Amino acid sequence: MVECPKDYKISRLIAKKLMGVILPEDEERLNAWLEEDARNKDLYRRILETENLSVRDMYAKRLDVEHTWDTLRVQLVGQRKCRSLFSSWQIGVVASVILFVGIGLYWGFWKKSEVEQVEMVACVEMRRAKAVLVTSQGNEIVLQDSTVRLISLGGGMVAQNDGSRVSYEGNGDMEKDDVLEYNTIRVPRGGEYKLFLSDNTEVFLNSDSEIRFPVKFGKGKRDVFLRGEAFFVVTKDASRPFVVNANDKMSVEVLGTQFNLQAYPDDTFVETTLNDGAVRVFNGKQGVKLRPDEQAVYDEGKFTVRKVDASRYSAWKEGKFMLLNHSLENIMTRLARWYNIDIFWENPEVKEYHFSGELARYEDFTEILRMLELATRVHFEVRDRTVFVRKIEK
């Protein structure tokens, strides 16, 4: 059986191969390693399969990612004529490749018995479907309560709840089209919920989010009001544009499209990412039009538009945690919302550590912390529902 190299030479070769900067002699060494044992080929295949991330990440405990990355960075820069060809985003990608490849090697060679000895530090609640519906009369109804299935809203409108989603149905009172009655759905930290509006528009609500919407839309614009994050699949209606108003900072107007909107009150920015169709994002007289795989960020009174892979920004609704050179502060803020925890920074400077990669939303929250410890040289300590973040000195 092939032994895992202590300095992770194989992981560096695979990372360079994925980045397209591998030299011929390095590729020969990689191919030789693949030919040494059929299990090496199988391991290489499994390393590249993203669906195995949540399994193989559990087997990493002692990988020195920072040392490995520093070594690789020197090698990569030496192979390029110009250092500026490496963007900060590419550096983050390579660092995450090193992390996952190294973990994959451990996964292939570690014994299962070693994993079973891992001691659980704390158990943090897994995200699940839960929300509260606030009717126009001020009544509050817990939607994940299975005993509440059919909610009468009057005027021929009803809301049906199945514990994970709620839908609005009925014709409504046509004589009251000019008088809109609004409901609000609040999703607490640690929750998520799906909503079908009266026009069949789908809304996926993320943790710590709130949406206010008419029980039945009128003849004019279809206005809704969002605080937090949601993914919209809007039903097309050329006569009634659909408008999402976000935190009194920005509005998104569409006819029929799919997009993600992040607008948390404690963030300085509002971020709109378009998956399909077209949207117009505006604030007062200032506005921009987006095409698929474009993102508009409104921050400090101005718009910035950039090309992105839109699917990565809506992956949260499919149980994935995508990191694209995110700061540790940003990552921990998102985790706090998803797992209903509090963060205490013992060393504030570690907030600026950056990380790229893909994580599953583990039922055991401590596995995510272990992954971040491998990549950021910090230590996490969980006490009750508070995570203490401390810098590891070299």
PDB file of C-alpha atoms in Angstrom, residues 249-356:
ATOM      1  CA  LYS A 249     -31.927  50.425   0.467  1.00  0.00           C
ATOM      2  CA  MET A 250     -32.659  48.755  -2.842  1.00  0.00           C
ATOM      3  CA  SER A 251     -35.471  47.353  -4.988  1.00  0.00           C
ATOM      4  CA  VAL A 252     -35.432  44.566  -7.565  1.00  0.00           C
ATOM      5  CA  GLU A 253     -38.039  44.641 -10.341  1.00  0.00           C
ATOM      6  CA  VAL A 254     -38.788  41.620 -12.542  1.00  0.00           C
ATOM      7  CA  LEU A 255     -41.489  40.101 -14.724  1.00  0.00           C
ATOM      8  CA  GLY A 256     -40.536  36.438 -14.452  1.00  0.00           C
ATOM      9  CA  THR A 257     -37.134  35.215 -13.341  1.00  0.00           C
ATOM     10  CA  GLN A 258     -34.996  33.456 -10.721  1.00  0.00           C
ATOM     11  CA  PHE A 259     -32.639  35.344  -8.447  1.00  0.00           C
ATOM     12  CA  ASN A 260     -31.095  35.440  -4.976  1.00  0.00           C
ATOM     13  CA  LEU A 261     -31.319  38.530  -2.794  1.00  0.00           C
ATOM     14  CA  GLN A 262     -29.297  39.046   0.392  1.00  0.00           C
ATOM     15  CA  ALA A 263     -30.266  42.051   2.494  1.00  0.00           C
ATOM     16  CA  TYR A 264     -29.568  41.543   6.190  1.00  0.00           C
ATOM     17  CA  PRO A 265     -29.995  44.700   8.296  1.00  0.00           C
ATOM     18  CA  ASP A 266     -26.647  44.202  10.045  1.00  0.00           C
ATOM     19  CA  ASP A 267     -24.778  44.041   6.710  1.00  0.00           C
ATOM     20  CA  THR A 268     -23.672  47.260   5.018  1.00  0.00           C
ATOM     21  CA  PHE A 269     -24.437  45.892   1.548  1.00  0.00           C
ATOM     22  CA  VAL A 270     -27.361  44.469  -0.413  1.00  0.00           C
ATOM     23  CA  GLU A 271     -26.516  41.761  -2.946  1.00  0.00           C
ATOM     24  CA  THR A 272     -28.630  40.606  -5.915  1.00  0.00           C
ATOM     25  CA  THR A 273     -27.513  37.606  -8.000  1.00  0.00           C
ATOM     26  CA  LEU A 274     -29.413  36.646 -11.157  1.00  0.00           C
ATOM     27  CA  ASN A 275     -29.796  32.982 -12.133  1.00  0.00           C
ATOM     28  CA  ASP A 276     -32.265  33.278 -15.011  1.00  0.00           C
ATOM     29  CA  GLY A 277     -34.227  35.946 -16.884  1.00  0.00           C
ATOM     30  CA  ALA A 278     -33.566  39.649 -16.323  1.00  0.00           C
ATOM     31  CA  VAL A 279     -33.949  42.056 -13.423  1.00  0.00           C
ATOM     32  CA  ARG A 280     -33.591  45.783 -12.854  1.00  0.00           C
ATOM     33  CA  VAL A 281     -31.950  46.704  -9.574  1.00  0.00           C
ATOM     34  CA  PHE A 282     -32.372  50.288  -8.439  1.00  0.00           C
ATOM     35  CA  ASN A 283     -32.151  52.777  -5.606  1.00  0.00           C
ATOM     36  CA  GLY A 284     -34.021  55.957  -6.342  1.00  0.00           C
ATOM     37  CA  LYS A 285     -32.815  57.244  -9.720  1.00  0.00           C
ATOM     38  CA  GLN A 286     -29.734  55.036  -9.786  1.00  0.00           C
ATOM     39  CA  GLY A 287     -30.138  51.545 -11.242  1.00  0.00           C
ATOM     40  CA  VAL A 288     -28.607  48.703 -13.238  1.00  0.00           C
ATOM     41  CA  LYS A 289     -29.947  45.842 -15.340  1.00  0.00           C
ATOM     42  CA  LEU A 290     -28.609  42.333 -14.770  1.00  0.00           C
ATOM     43  CA  ARG A 291     -28.203  39.357 -17.059  1.00  0.00           C
ATOM     44  CA  PRO A 292     -27.878  35.728 -15.922  1.00  0.00           C
ATOM     45  CA  ASP A 293     -24.726  35.051 -13.879  1.00  0.00           C
ATOM     46  CA  GLU A 294     -24.332  38.697 -12.974  1.00  0.00           C
ATOM     47  CA  GLN A 295     -24.407  40.160  -9.489  1.00  0.00           C
ATOM     48  CA  ALA A 296     -25.168  43.689  -8.303  1.00  0.00           C
ATOM     49  CA  VAL A 297     -23.837  44.840  -4.937  1.00  0.00           C
ATOM     50  CA  TYR A 298     -25.182  48.072  -3.498  1.00  0.00           C
ATOM     51  CA  ASP A 299     -22.821  49.446  -0.861  1.00  0.00           C
ATOM     52  CA  GLU A 300     -22.002  52.935   0.362  1.00  0.00           C
ATOM     53  CA  GLY A 301     -24.450  54.523  -2.060  1.00  0.00           C
ATOM     54  CA  LYS A 302     -23.236  52.964  -5.289  1.00  0.00           C
ATOM     55  CA  PHE A 303     -23.675  49.851  -7.428  1.00  0.00           C
ATOM     56  CA  THR A 304     -20.987  47.377  -8.435  1.00  0.00           C
ATOM     57  CA  VAL A 305     -21.783  44.746 -11.090  1.00  0.00           C
ATOM     58  CA  ARG A 306     -19.669  41.650 -11.668  1.00  0.00           C
ATOM     59  CA  LYS A 307     -19.774  38.288 -13.424  1.00  0.00           C
ATOM     60  CA  VAL A 308     -20.294  35.298 -11.103  1.00  0.00           C
ATOM     61  CA  ASP A 309     -21.483  31.714 -11.048  1.00  0.00           C
ATOM     62  CA  ALA A 310     -24.981  32.463  -9.764  1.00  0.00           C
ATOM     63  CA  SER A 311     -25.635  28.877  -8.667  1.00  0.00           C
ATOM     64  CA  ARG A 312     -22.974  29.232  -5.978  1.00  0.00           C
ATOM     65  CA  TYR A 313     -24.835  32.096  -4.312  1.00  0.00           C
ATOM     66  CA  SER A 314     -28.113  30.155  -4.106  1.00  0.00           C
ATOM     67  CA  ALA A 315     -26.508  26.836  -3.088  1.00  0.00           C
ATOM     68  CA  TRP A 316     -27.626  27.437   0.508  1.00  0.00           C
ATOM     69  CA  LYS A 317     -31.153  26.319  -0.371  1.00  0.00           C
ATOM     70  CA  GLU A 318     -29.741  22.962  -1.518  1.00  0.00           C
ATOM     71  CA  GLY A 319     -27.801  22.301   1.674  1.00  0.00           C
ATOM     72  CA  LYS A 320     -24.405  23.573   0.511  1.00  0.00           C
ATOM     73  CA  PHE A 321     -22.151  26.149   2.082  1.00  0.00           C
ATOM     74  CA  MET A 322     -20.089  27.809  -0.671  1.00  0.00           C
ATOM     75  CA  LEU A 323     -17.047  29.896   0.276  1.00  0.00           C
ATOM     76  CA  LEU A 324     -15.419  32.104  -2.356  1.00  0.00           C
ATOM     77  CA  ASN A 325     -12.470  33.766  -0.651  1.00  0.00           C
ATOM     78  CA  HIS A 326     -14.756  34.761   2.226  1.00  0.00           C
ATOM     79  CA  SER A 327     -13.351  36.347   5.356  1.00  0.00           C
ATOM     80  CA  LEU A 328     -13.619  34.351   8.560  1.00  0.00           C
ATOM     81  CA  GLU A 329     -15.838  37.092   9.958  1.00  0.00           C
ATOM     82  CA  ASN A 330     -18.267  36.668   7.063  1.00  0.00           C
ATOM     83  CA  ILE A 331     -18.218  32.877   7.422  1.00  0.00           C
ATOM     84  CA  MET A 332     -18.896  32.974  11.166  1.00  0.00           C
ATOM     85  CA  THR A 333     -21.705  35.504  10.687  1.00  0.00           C
ATOM     86  CA  ARG A 334     -23.395  33.119   8.246  1.00  0.00           C
ATOM     87  CA  LEU A 335     -22.871  30.159  10.545  1.00  0.00           C
ATOM     88  CA  ALA A 336     -24.348  32.135  13.437  1.00  0.00           C
ATOM     89  CA  ARG A 337     -27.532  32.671  11.447  1.00  0.00           C
ATOM     90  CA  TRP A 338     -27.771  29.064  10.223  1.00  0.00           C
ATOM     91  CA  TYR A 339     -27.009  27.366  13.533  1.00  0.00           C
ATOM     92  CA  ASN A 340     -28.334  29.963  15.979  1.00  0.00           C
ATOM     93  CA  ILE A 341     -25.058  30.564  17.779  1.00  0.00           C
ATOM     94  CA  ASP A 342     -23.144  33.567  19.108  1.00  0.00           C
ATOM     95  CA  ILE A 343     -19.527  34.407  18.243  1.00  0.00           C
ATOM     96  CA  PHE A 344     -16.884  35.827  20.589  1.00  0.00           C
ATOM     97  CA  TRP A 345     -13.586  36.950  19.037  1.00  0.00           C
ATOM     98  CA  GLU A 346     -10.656  36.576  21.434  1.00  0.00           C
ATOM     99  CA  ASN A 347      -8.306  37.865  18.709  1.00  0.00           C
ATOM    100  CA  PRO A 348     -10.165  40.262  16.361  1.00  0.00           C
ATOM    101  CA  GLU A 349      -7.368  40.179  13.748  1.00  0.00           C
ATOM    102  CA  VAL A 350      -8.352  36.645  12.704  1.00  0.00           C
ATOM    103  CA  LYS A 351     -11.580  38.042  11.257  1.00  0.00           C
ATOM    104  CA  GLU A 352      -9.597  38.893   8.117  1.00  0.00           C
ATOM    105  CA  TYR A 353      -8.425  35.332   7.442  1.00  0.00           C
ATOM    106  CA  HIS A 354      -9.871  34.140   4.106  1.00  0.00           C
ATOM    107  CA  PHE A 355     -11.026  30.742   2.932  1.00  0.00           C
ATOM    108  CA  SER A 356     -12.447  29.142  -0.232  1.00  0.00           C
TER     109      SER A 356
END
